[in-house]
mmCIF file of C-alpha atoms in Angstrom:
data_model
loop_
_atom_site.group_PDB
_atom_site.id
_atom_site.type_symbol
_atom_site.label_atom_id
_atom_site.label_comp_id
_atom_site.label_asym_id
_atom_site.label_seq_id
_atom_site.Cartn_x
_atom_site.Cartn_y
_atom_site.Cartn_z
ATOM 1 C CA UNK S 1 317.385 -18.983 56.674
ATOM 2 C CA UNK S 2 319.571 -15.855 56.766
ATOM 3 C CA UNK S 3 318.260 -15.034 60.251
ATOM 4 C CA UNK S 4 319.080 -18.575 61.415
ATOM 5 C CA UNK S 5 322.631 -18.354 60.028
ATOM 6 C CA UNK S 6 323.165 -14.944 61.676
ATOM 7 C CA UNK S 7 321.800 -16.236 65.000
ATOM 8 C CA UNK S 8 324.119 -19.240 64.803
ATOM 9 C CA UNK S 9 327.130 -17.005 64.122
ATOM 10 C CA UNK S 10 326.249 -14.614 66.948
ATOM 11 C CA UNK S 11 325.673 -17.536 69.317
ATOM 12 C CA UNK S 12 328.995 -19.140 68.408
ATOM 13 C CA UNK S 13 330.753 -15.843 69.205
ATOM 14 C CA UNK S 14 328.752 -15.155 72.351
ATOM 15 C CA UNK S 15 328.994 -18.549 74.044
ATOM 16 C CA UNK S 16 332.774 -18.437 74.618
ATOM 17 C CA UNK S 17 332.412 -14.858 75.893
ATOM 18 C CA UNK S 18 329.583 -15.862 78.216
ATOM 19 C CA UNK S 19 331.565 -18.839 79.450
ATOM 20 C CA UNK S 20 334.480 -16.479 80.158
ATOM 21 C CA UNK S 21 332.218 -14.161 82.139
ATOM 22 C CA UNK S 22 330.757 -17.066 84.097
ATOM 23 C CA UNK S 23 334.190 -18.457 84.889
ATOM 24 C CA UNK S 24 335.704 -15.161 86.055
ATOM 25 C CA UNK S 25 332.722 -13.423 87.680
ATOM 26 C CA UNK S 26 331.703 -14.129 91.249
ATOM 27 C CA UNK S 27 329.869 -12.414 94.058
ATOM 28 C CA UNK S 28 333.053 -11.321 95.853
ATOM 29 C CA UNK S 29 334.900 -9.368 93.155
ATOM 30 C CA UNK S 30 335.491 -6.235 95.231
ATOM 31 C CA UNK S 31 336.189 -8.197 98.420
ATOM 32 C CA UNK S 32 338.810 -10.273 96.623
ATOM 33 C CA UNK S 33 340.441 -7.222 95.053
ATOM 34 C CA UNK S 34 340.686 -5.415 98.391
ATOM 35 C CA UNK S 35 341.910 -8.536 100.211
ATOM 36 C CA UNK S 36 344.571 -9.334 97.619
ATOM 37 C CA UNK S 37 345.911 -5.775 97.449
ATOM 38 C CA UNK S 38 345.916 -5.352 101.241
ATOM 39 C CA UNK S 39 347.691 -8.667 101.802
ATOM 40 C CA UNK S 40 350.108 -7.817 99.008
ATOM 41 C CA UNK S 41 351.066 -4.458 100.587
ATOM 42 C CA UNK S 42 351.380 -6.013 104.043
ATOM 43 C CA UNK S 43 353.482 -8.866 102.639
ATOM 44 C CA UNK S 44 355.924 -6.528 100.889
ATOM 45 C CA UNK S 45 356.337 -4.525 104.107
ATOM 46 C CA UNK S 46 356.873 -7.560 106.339
ATOM 47 C CA UNK S 47 359.192 -9.211 103.820
ATOM 48 C CA UNK S 48 361.536 -6.220 104.076
ATOM 49 C CA UNK S 49 361.652 -6.651 107.855
ATOM 50 C CA UNK S 50 362.227 -10.405 107.613
ATOM 51 C CA UNK S 51 365.015 -9.925 105.064
ATOM 52 C CA UNK S 52 366.679 -7.340 107.301
ATOM 53 C CA UNK S 53 366.819 -9.865 110.143
ATOM 54 C CA UNK S 54 368.334 -12.517 107.856
ATOM 55 C CA UNK S 55 370.951 -10.068 106.525
ATOM 56 C CA UNK S 56 371.865 -8.976 110.047
ATOM 57 C CA UNK S 57 372.379 -12.604 111.105
ATOM 58 C CA UNK S 58 374.482 -13.375 108.038
ATOM 59 C CA UNK S 59 376.769 -10.454 108.902
ATOM 60 C CA UNK S 60 377.582 -12.191 112.180
ATOM 61 C CA UNK S 61 375.592 -9.843 114.399
ATOM 62 C CA UNK S 62 374.010 -11.633 117.349
ATOM 63 C CA UNK S 63 370.235 -11.392 117.621
ATOM 64 C CA UNK S 64 369.177 -12.893 120.920
ATOM 65 C CA UNK S 65 365.445 -12.883 121.473
ATOM 66 C CA UNK S 66 364.649 -9.501 119.952
ATOM 67 C CA UNK S 67 361.062 -9.629 118.757
ATOM 68 C CA UNK S 68 360.843 -5.913 117.900
ATOM 69 C CA UNK S 69 360.841 -6.521 114.114
ATOM 70 C CA UNK S 70 357.887 -8.887 114.332
ATOM 71 C CA UNK S 71 356.102 -6.476 116.700
ATOM 72 C CA UNK S 72 356.544 -3.640 114.222
ATOM 73 C CA UNK S 73 355.441 -5.895 111.371
ATOM 74 C CA UNK S 74 352.372 -7.176 113.228
ATOM 75 C CA UNK S 75 351.130 -3.683 114.046
ATOM 76 C CA UNK S 76 351.890 -2.233 110.613
ATOM 77 C CA UNK S 77 350.347 -5.125 108.681
ATOM 78 C CA UNK S 78 347.190 -5.168 110.809
ATOM 79 C CA UNK S 79 346.767 -1.395 110.465
ATOM 80 C CA UNK S 80 347.141 -1.565 106.676
ATOM 81 C CA UNK S 81 344.715 -4.449 106.168
ATOM 82 C CA UNK S 82 342.103 -3.227 108.656
ATOM 83 C CA UNK S 83 342.125 0.264 107.131
ATOM 84 C CA UNK S 84 341.558 -1.169 103.648
ATOM 85 C CA UNK S 85 338.627 -3.289 104.848
ATOM 86 C CA UNK S 86 336.947 -0.428 106.692
ATOM 87 C CA UNK S 87 337.470 1.963 103.757
ATOM 88 C CA UNK S 88 335.656 -0.377 101.394
ATOM 89 C CA UNK S 89 333.283 -2.227 103.743
ATOM 90 C CA UNK S 90 332.575 0.104 106.681
ATOM 91 C CA UNK S 91 329.941 -2.196 108.192
ATOM 92 C CA UNK S 92 332.156 -5.280 108.259
ATOM 93 C CA UNK S 93 333.752 -6.397 111.512
ATOM 94 C CA UNK S 94 337.296 -7.728 111.875
ATOM 95 C CA UNK S 95 338.716 -10.402 114.169
ATOM 96 C CA UNK S 96 342.370 -9.394 114.464
ATOM 97 C CA UNK S 97 345.241 -10.621 116.581
ATOM 98 C CA UNK S 98 346.551 -7.252 117.837
ATOM 99 C CA UNK S 99 345.291 -4.210 119.745
ATOM 100 C CA UNK S 100 346.985 -0.817 120.118
ATOM 101 C CA UNK S 101 347.244 -0.558 123.920
ATOM 102 C CA UNK S 102 350.965 -1.358 124.178
ATOM 103 C CA UNK S 103 351.775 0.549 121.006
ATOM 104 C CA UNK S 104 350.204 3.739 122.374
ATOM 105 C CA UNK S 105 352.419 3.465 125.452
ATOM 106 C CA UNK S 106 355.648 3.321 123.408
ATOM 107 C CA UNK S 107 356.269 6.576 121.514
ATOM 108 C CA UNK S 108 359.408 5.268 119.793
ATOM 109 C CA UNK S 109 357.698 2.100 118.556
ATOM 110 C CA UNK S 110 354.616 4.040 117.440
ATOM 111 C CA UNK S 111 356.767 6.376 115.373
ATOM 112 C CA UNK S 112 358.619 3.448 113.820
ATOM 113 C CA UNK S 113 355.376 1.698 112.846
ATOM 114 C CA UNK S 114 353.856 4.868 111.380
ATOM 115 C CA UNK S 115 356.947 5.744 109.334
ATOM 116 C CA UNK S 116 357.155 2.219 107.961
ATOM 117 C CA UNK S 117 353.491 2.298 106.921
ATOM 118 C CA UNK S 118 353.988 5.645 105.195
ATOM 119 C CA UNK S 119 356.984 4.298 103.280
ATOM 120 C CA UNK S 120 355.081 1.341 101.850
ATOM 121 C CA UNK S 121 351.915 3.316 101.152
ATOM 122 C CA UNK S 122 354.027 5.493 98.868
ATOM 123 C CA UNK S 123 355.889 2.612 97.255
ATOM 124 C CA UNK S 124 352.904 1.044 95.460
ATOM 125 C CA UNK S 125 350.002 2.337 93.381
ATOM 126 C CA UNK S 126 347.106 0.822 95.297
ATOM 127 C CA UNK S 127 346.104 3.680 97.610
ATOM 128 C CA UNK S 128 342.996 4.455 95.573
ATOM 129 C CA UNK S 129 341.666 1.077 96.750
ATOM 130 C CA UNK S 130 343.469 0.644 100.073
ATOM 131 C CA UNK S 131 343.529 4.258 101.237
ATOM 132 C CA UNK S 132 346.339 5.647 103.396
ATOM 133 C CA UNK S 133 347.017 6.125 107.079
ATOM 134 C CA UNK S 134 348.144 9.696 107.708
ATOM 135 C CA UNK S 135 348.720 9.899 111.459
ATOM 136 C CA UNK S 136 349.652 7.729 114.405
ATOM 137 C CA UNK S 137 346.126 8.158 115.763
ATOM 138 C CA UNK S 138 344.724 6.686 112.544
ATOM 139 C CA UNK S 139 347.105 3.749 112.935
ATOM 140 C CA UNK S 140 345.877 3.101 116.497
ATOM 141 C CA UNK S 141 342.252 3.329 115.393
ATOM 142 C CA UNK S 142 342.795 0.991 112.474
ATOM 143 C CA UNK S 143 344.557 -1.653 114.590
ATOM 144 C CA UNK S 144 341.686 -1.591 117.074
ATOM 145 C CA UNK S 145 339.120 -2.354 114.372
ATOM 146 C CA UNK S 146 340.238 -5.948 114.971
ATOM 147 C CA UNK S 147 338.283 -6.253 118.231
ATOM 148 C CA UNK S 148 335.316 -8.225 116.861
ATOM 149 C CA UNK S 149 334.346 -11.373 118.746
ATOM 150 C CA UNK S 150 333.155 -13.113 115.569
ATOM 151 C CA UNK S 151 330.209 -15.466 115.860
ATOM 152 C CA UNK S 152 327.546 -17.301 113.873
ATOM 153 C CA UNK S 153 325.712 -14.311 112.407
ATOM 154 C CA UNK S 154 326.726 -11.554 110.038
ATOM 155 C CA UNK S 155 329.900 -10.894 108.158
ATOM 156 C CA UNK S 156 333.414 -10.456 109.500
ATOM 157 C CA UNK S 157 337.040 -10.836 108.475
ATOM 158 C CA UNK S 158 339.701 -12.892 110.291
ATOM 159 C CA UNK S 159 343.251 -11.533 110.052
ATOM 160 C CA UNK S 160 346.638 -12.848 111.118
ATOM 161 C CA UNK S 161 349.085 -10.056 110.199
ATOM 162 C CA UNK S 162 352.151 -12.273 110.653
ATOM 163 C CA UNK S 163 351.397 -15.982 110.996
ATOM 164 C CA UNK S 164 354.534 -17.884 111.955
ATOM 165 C CA UNK S 165 356.450 -15.530 114.250
ATOM 166 C CA UNK S 166 359.500 -17.758 114.655
ATOM 167 C CA UNK S 167 359.713 -18.426 110.930
ATOM 168 C CA UNK S 168 359.556 -14.685 110.319
ATOM 169 C CA UNK S 169 362.385 -14.072 112.804
ATOM 170 C CA UNK S 170 364.508 -16.800 111.154
ATOM 171 C CA UNK S 171 363.977 -15.256 107.733
ATOM 172 C CA UNK S 172 362.063 -18.440 106.909
ATOM 173 C CA UNK S 173 358.394 -19.252 106.274
ATOM 174 C CA UNK S 174 355.594 -17.012 107.523
ATOM 175 C CA UNK S 175 352.366 -15.696 106.024
ATOM 176 C CA UNK S 176 349.928 -12.791 105.997
ATOM 177 C CA UNK S 177 346.481 -14.388 106.200
ATOM 178 C CA UNK S 178 343.037 -12.883 105.643
ATOM 179 C CA UNK S 179 339.639 -14.571 105.354
ATOM 180 C CA UNK S 180 336.050 -13.399 104.954
ATOM 181 C CA UNK S 181 333.454 -15.267 107.024
ATOM 182 C CA UNK S 182 329.707 -14.985 106.455
ATOM 183 C CA UNK S 183 327.272 -16.504 108.945
ATOM 184 C CA UNK S 184 329.996 -18.741 110.288
ATOM 185 C CA UNK S 185 331.231 -19.982 106.879
ATOM 186 C CA UNK S 186 334.517 -19.013 105.238
ATOM 187 C CA UNK S 187 333.713 -17.681 101.763
ATOM 188 C CA UNK S 188 337.036 -16.109 100.743
ATOM 189 C CA UNK S 189 340.654 -16.476 101.763
ATOM 190 C CA UNK S 190 343.934 -14.821 100.774
ATOM 191 C CA UNK S 191 347.410 -15.833 101.947
ATOM 192 C CA UNK S 192 350.565 -13.894 101.198
ATOM 193 C CA UNK S 193 353.571 -16.242 101.413
ATOM 194 C CA UNK S 194 356.605 -13.950 100.967
ATOM 195 C CA UNK S 195 359.328 -16.578 101.460
ATOM 196 C CA UNK S 196 357.664 -19.632 99.912
ATOM 197 C CA UNK S 197 359.374 -21.022 96.779
ATOM 198 C CA UNK S 198 357.188 -21.885 93.802
ATOM 199 C CA UNK S 199 358.000 -25.571 94.313
ATOM 200 C CA UNK S 200 358.738 -27.362 97.607
ATOM 201 C CA UNK S 201 360.201 -30.848 97.226
ATOM 202 C CA UNK S 202 361.588 -31.570 100.699
ATOM 203 C CA UNK S 203 363.009 -29.815 103.731
ATOM 204 C CA UNK S 204 366.232 -29.236 101.825
ATOM 205 C CA UNK S 205 365.127 -28.995 98.206
ATOM 206 C CA UNK S 206 363.001 -26.372 96.459
ATOM 207 C CA UNK S 207 362.927 -24.441 93.213
ATOM 208 C CA UNK S 208 361.302 -21.553 91.415
ATOM 209 C CA UNK S 209 360.506 -17.951 92.217
ATOM 210 C CA UNK S 210 360.117 -16.908 95.846
ATOM 211 C CA UNK S 211 356.792 -15.478 97.021
ATOM 212 C CA UNK S 212 353.195 -16.301 96.126
ATOM 213 C CA UNK S 213 349.746 -14.778 96.601
ATOM 214 C CA UNK S 214 347.249 -17.598 97.213
ATOM 215 C CA UNK S 215 343.509 -16.973 96.942
ATOM 216 C CA UNK S 216 340.293 -18.976 97.138
ATOM 217 C CA UNK S 217 336.638 -18.031 96.688
ATOM 218 C CA UNK S 218 333.845 -20.391 97.660
ATOM 219 C CA UNK S 219 332.612 -22.228 94.569
ATOM 220 C CA UNK S 220 335.374 -20.839 92.303
ATOM 221 C CA UNK S 221 338.494 -22.767 93.242
ATOM 222 C CA UNK S 222 341.970 -21.922 94.538
ATOM 223 C CA UNK S 223 344.612 -19.926 92.698
ATOM 224 C CA UNK S 224 348.132 -18.555 92.966
ATOM 225 C CA UNK S 225 349.813 -15.565 91.358
ATOM 226 C CA UNK S 226 352.998 -13.531 91.734
ATOM 227 C CA UNK S 227 353.159 -11.756 95.093
ATOM 228 C CA UNK S 228 355.791 -9.166 94.207
ATOM 229 C CA UNK S 229 354.574 -7.905 90.829
ATOM 230 C CA UNK S 230 354.228 -4.112 90.755
ATOM 231 C CA UNK S 231 350.801 -4.534 89.196
ATOM 232 C CA UNK S 232 347.527 -5.522 90.827
ATOM 233 C CA UNK S 233 346.781 -9.270 90.760
ATOM 234 C CA UNK S 234 344.967 -10.366 87.581
ATOM 235 C CA UNK S 235 341.429 -11.760 87.584
ATOM 236 C CA UNK S 236 341.142 -15.283 88.986
ATOM 237 C CA UNK S 237 340.804 -16.886 85.561
ATOM 238 C CA UNK S 238 344.155 -15.335 84.621
ATOM 239 C CA UNK S 239 345.881 -16.779 87.684
ATOM 240 C CA UNK S 240 347.180 -20.336 87.995
ATOM 241 C CA UNK S 241 344.506 -22.654 89.331
ATOM 242 C CA UNK S 242 345.812 -25.109 91.912
ATOM 243 C CA UNK S 243 344.392 -28.469 92.978
ATOM 244 C CA UNK S 244 345.286 -31.197 95.402
ATOM 245 C CA UNK S 245 346.339 -34.606 94.114
ATOM 246 C CA UNK S 246 344.532 -37.878 94.810
ATOM 247 C CA UNK S 247 347.574 -39.881 95.927
ATOM 248 C CA UNK S 248 346.857 -42.920 98.119
ATOM 249 C CA UNK S 249 350.100 -44.915 97.800
ATOM 250 C CA UNK S 250 351.760 -44.564 101.263
ATOM 251 C CA UNK S 251 355.232 -44.501 99.722
ATOM 252 C CA UNK S 252 354.266 -41.461 97.640
ATOM 253 C CA UNK S 253 352.387 -39.520 100.314
ATOM 254 C CA UNK S 254 353.997 -36.365 101.698
ATOM 255 C CA UNK S 255 353.091 -34.966 105.111
ATOM 256 C CA UNK S 256 353.315 -31.323 106.233
ATOM 257 C CA UNK S 257 353.942 -30.505 109.872
ATOM 258 C CA UNK S 258 354.939 -27.436 111.837
ATOM 259 C CA UNK S 259 358.533 -26.693 112.734
ATOM 260 C CA UNK S 260 357.869 -25.890 116.385
ATOM 261 C CA UNK S 261 357.220 -28.910 118.617
ATOM 262 C CA UNK S 262 355.350 -26.702 121.056
ATOM 263 C CA UNK S 263 352.557 -26.188 118.532
ATOM 264 C CA UNK S 264 351.625 -29.827 117.883
ATOM 265 C CA UNK S 265 352.448 -33.327 119.060
ATOM 266 C CA UNK S 266 355.207 -34.548 116.746
ATOM 267 C CA UNK S 267 355.482 -37.882 118.560
ATOM 268 C CA UNK S 268 351.824 -38.745 117.943
ATOM 269 C CA UNK S 269 352.132 -37.555 114.372
ATOM 270 C CA UNK S 270 355.028 -39.984 113.889
ATOM 271 C CA UNK S 271 352.779 -42.804 115.104
ATOM 272 C CA UNK S 272 350.105 -41.821 112.582
ATOM 273 C CA UNK S 273 352.611 -41.976 109.749
ATOM 274 C CA UNK S 274 353.682 -45.445 110.903
ATOM 275 C CA UNK S 275 350.062 -46.657 110.922
ATOM 276 C CA UNK S 276 349.521 -45.317 107.408
ATOM 277 C CA UNK S 277 352.811 -46.767 106.174
ATOM 278 C CA UNK S 278 354.258 -43.369 105.300
ATOM 279 C CA UNK S 279 358.065 -43.132 105.572
ATOM 280 C CA UNK S 280 359.081 -40.804 108.410
ATOM 281 C CA UNK S 281 361.338 -38.828 106.095
ATOM 282 C CA UNK S 282 358.402 -38.013 103.775
ATOM 283 C CA UNK S 283 357.727 -34.966 105.909
ATOM 284 C CA UNK S 284 358.054 -31.275 105.127
ATOM 285 C CA UNK S 285 358.310 -28.979 108.157
ATOM 286 C CA UNK S 286 357.022 -25.452 107.627
ATOM 287 C CA UNK S 287 355.893 -22.570 109.808
ATOM 288 C CA UNK S 288 352.498 -20.885 109.407
ATOM 289 C CA UNK S 289 349.620 -21.364 106.980
ATOM 290 C CA UNK S 290 352.028 -21.820 104.074
ATOM 291 C CA UNK S 291 351.488 -25.524 104.838
ATOM 292 C CA UNK S 292 347.978 -25.128 103.443
ATOM 293 C CA UNK S 293 349.448 -23.512 100.312
ATOM 294 C CA UNK S 294 351.819 -26.439 99.757
ATOM 295 C CA UNK S 295 348.956 -28.933 100.121
ATOM 296 C CA UNK S 296 346.586 -26.950 97.907
ATOM 297 C CA UNK S 297 349.029 -26.956 95.006
ATOM 298 C CA UNK S 298 349.551 -30.716 95.253
ATOM 299 C CA UNK S 299 353.093 -30.762 96.646
ATOM 300 C CA UNK S 300 351.997 -32.486 99.864
ATOM 301 C CA UNK S 301 349.005 -34.641 100.731
ATOM 302 C CA UNK S 302 348.445 -34.457 104.493
ATOM 303 C CA UNK S 303 348.707 -31.777 107.170
ATOM 304 C CA UNK S 304 348.865 -33.010 110.766
ATOM 305 C CA UNK S 305 348.412 -30.671 113.727
ATOM 306 C CA UNK S 306 347.582 -32.763 116.762
ATOM 307 C CA UNK S 307 346.825 -30.839 119.954
ATOM 308 C CA UNK S 308 349.529 -30.700 122.618
ATOM 309 C CA UNK S 309 346.880 -30.654 125.356
ATOM 310 C CA UNK S 310 343.186 -31.454 125.747
ATOM 311 C CA UNK S 311 342.381 -27.846 126.621
ATOM 312 C CA UNK S 312 344.225 -26.033 123.818
ATOM 313 C CA UNK S 313 341.996 -24.339 121.235
ATOM 314 C CA UNK S 314 343.118 -22.965 117.891
ATOM 315 C CA UNK S 315 342.480 -19.329 116.980
ATOM 316 C CA UNK S 316 340.267 -18.829 113.924
ATOM 317 C CA UNK S 317 342.721 -16.490 112.195
ATOM 318 C CA UNK S 318 345.320 -19.278 112.192
ATOM 319 C CA UNK S 319 343.213 -21.513 109.931
ATOM 320 C CA UNK S 320 340.359 -19.667 108.191
ATOM 321 C CA UNK S 321 342.188 -18.670 104.994
ATOM 322 C CA UNK S 322 343.983 -22.016 104.756
ATOM 323 C CA UNK S 323 340.736 -23.892 105.309
ATOM 324 C CA UNK S 324 339.037 -22.515 102.201
ATOM 325 C CA UNK S 325 342.237 -22.797 100.168
ATOM 326 C CA UNK S 326 342.211 -26.555 100.815
ATOM 327 C CA UNK S 327 338.489 -27.175 100.303
ATOM 328 C CA UNK S 328 338.430 -25.189 97.069
ATOM 329 C CA UNK S 329 341.480 -27.140 95.865
ATOM 330 C CA UNK S 330 339.521 -30.379 96.318
ATOM 331 C CA UNK S 331 340.769 -31.399 99.759
ATOM 332 C CA UNK S 332 339.164 -31.774 103.176
ATOM 333 C CA UNK S 333 339.889 -30.161 106.539
ATOM 334 C CA UNK S 334 338.605 -31.048 110.000
ATOM 335 C CA UNK S 335 339.533 -31.642 113.612
ATOM 336 C CA UNK S 336 340.956 -34.916 114.972
ATOM 337 C CA UNK S 337 337.511 -36.541 114.652
ATOM 338 C CA UNK S 338 337.132 -35.515 111.020
ATOM 339 C CA UNK S 339 334.449 -32.936 111.829
ATOM 340 C CA UNK S 340 334.750 -29.835 109.606
ATOM 341 C CA UNK S 341 336.186 -26.802 111.392
ATOM 342 C CA UNK S 342 333.517 -24.479 112.773
ATOM 343 C CA UNK S 343 334.292 -20.765 112.466
ATOM 344 C CA UNK S 344 331.024 -19.627 114.049
ATOM 345 C CA UNK S 345 331.972 -20.011 117.726
ATOM 346 C CA UNK S 346 333.879 -16.763 118.281
ATOM 347 C CA UNK S 347 337.605 -16.076 118.177
ATOM 348 C CA UNK S 348 338.554 -19.720 118.851
ATOM 349 C CA UNK S 349 337.758 -23.053 117.232
ATOM 350 C CA UNK S 350 335.889 -25.123 119.801
ATOM 351 C CA UNK S 351 337.525 -28.349 118.672
ATOM 352 C CA UNK S 352 340.802 -30.219 118.981
ATOM 353 C CA UNK S 353 343.574 -30.209 116.427
ATOM 354 C CA UNK S 354 343.527 -29.760 112.663
ATOM 355 C CA UNK S 355 343.822 -32.452 109.992
ATOM 356 C CA UNK S 356 343.871 -31.673 106.270
ATOM 357 C CA UNK S 357 344.362 -34.124 103.418
ATOM 358 C CA UNK S 358 343.492 -34.922 99.853
ATOM 359 C CA UNK S 359 339.974 -36.325 99.644
ATOM 360 C CA UNK S 360 341.128 -39.791 98.578
ATOM 361 C CA UNK S 361 343.127 -40.403 101.772
ATOM 362 C CA UNK S 362 341.342 -38.167 104.317
ATOM 363 C CA UNK S 363 339.125 -40.829 105.934
ATOM 364 C CA UNK S 364 342.064 -43.199 106.405
ATOM 365 C CA UNK S 365 344.076 -40.415 108.015
ATOM 366 C CA UNK S 366 341.255 -39.726 110.480
ATOM 367 C CA UNK S 367 341.037 -43.457 111.296
ATOM 368 C CA UNK S 368 344.773 -43.472 112.057
ATOM 369 C CA UNK S 369 344.440 -40.345 114.207
ATOM 370 C CA UNK S 370 341.653 -41.984 116.190
ATOM 371 C CA UNK S 371 343.808 -45.073 116.782
ATOM 372 C CA UNK S 372 346.575 -42.935 118.220
ATOM 373 C CA UNK S 373 344.257 -40.774 120.325
ATOM 374 C CA UNK S 374 342.426 -43.698 122.004
#
């Protein structure tokens, strides 16, 4: 009897502990830690550049079409993230947007990128995990780790060092996006959203702290935590879990679209909203993969990105992290036919467009897309 009572007491203490371990432990602990810290460092660096542009504009200084800040940010962010991946996972490949050829040919730009990296390596306490880049040659080498062609076999990362170039240059929405892909399937995604408010209500209304670090691991859900904390991100079970809503009432549905008309067909997207009965003003326009973040946390229901031509193909780094953020938040993502996005075909998605939505409305959205595309 005493043994039974003791066993019952021990079991009652152990079960909550075991449940905690099961809820917080997953097969990608180190990968998530490295990805979050690398994206965090890259986000802090690029945020400083974006803020500088905004301050310069507010002072009345004219900035014509100077893309040097985004060029510096792209190179620096890719070098930082690639170096962290190769330090911790030397056998992993990386599909990155940049290469170092033009940077090597510009001594002034190379120096600027290297000095910026050094500054932000010294400003945080994550170098034991992320390592440090100590010469311009190391920067070049790290950037060029992003030359993988991807594919259906093995393990590789997909990186967009600054997603949303025009948003970045406006001091508006952009993102640092990183995803891990195994045998063609996205298993982990991290998005740094330096300028995204905690709550987006409309194009003109928002609230809450600026900046979020969004993460998703296959089978473990989607989460958000503070991007600019001096400390490392907490374990997933200590972060805020986010989920999509199940709204179906057309008058309550909110649609996310890009800002730039050159990236998707806004006219066809307007037709889709009419078919679904969604008011045209129930639209939030945002640059970059932050649209996926807004959907994943239930502040919008549909993301429409209809192709501007029959031949255009999306790059995998523009959607991989956002894809898993949505699916782990309970939503669905596919092309204009509703077919799930396939990340096993190389550096490009061999499909047309991207449609994401909460699971309750997704099929109806695809039906409306098909009506418009006939």
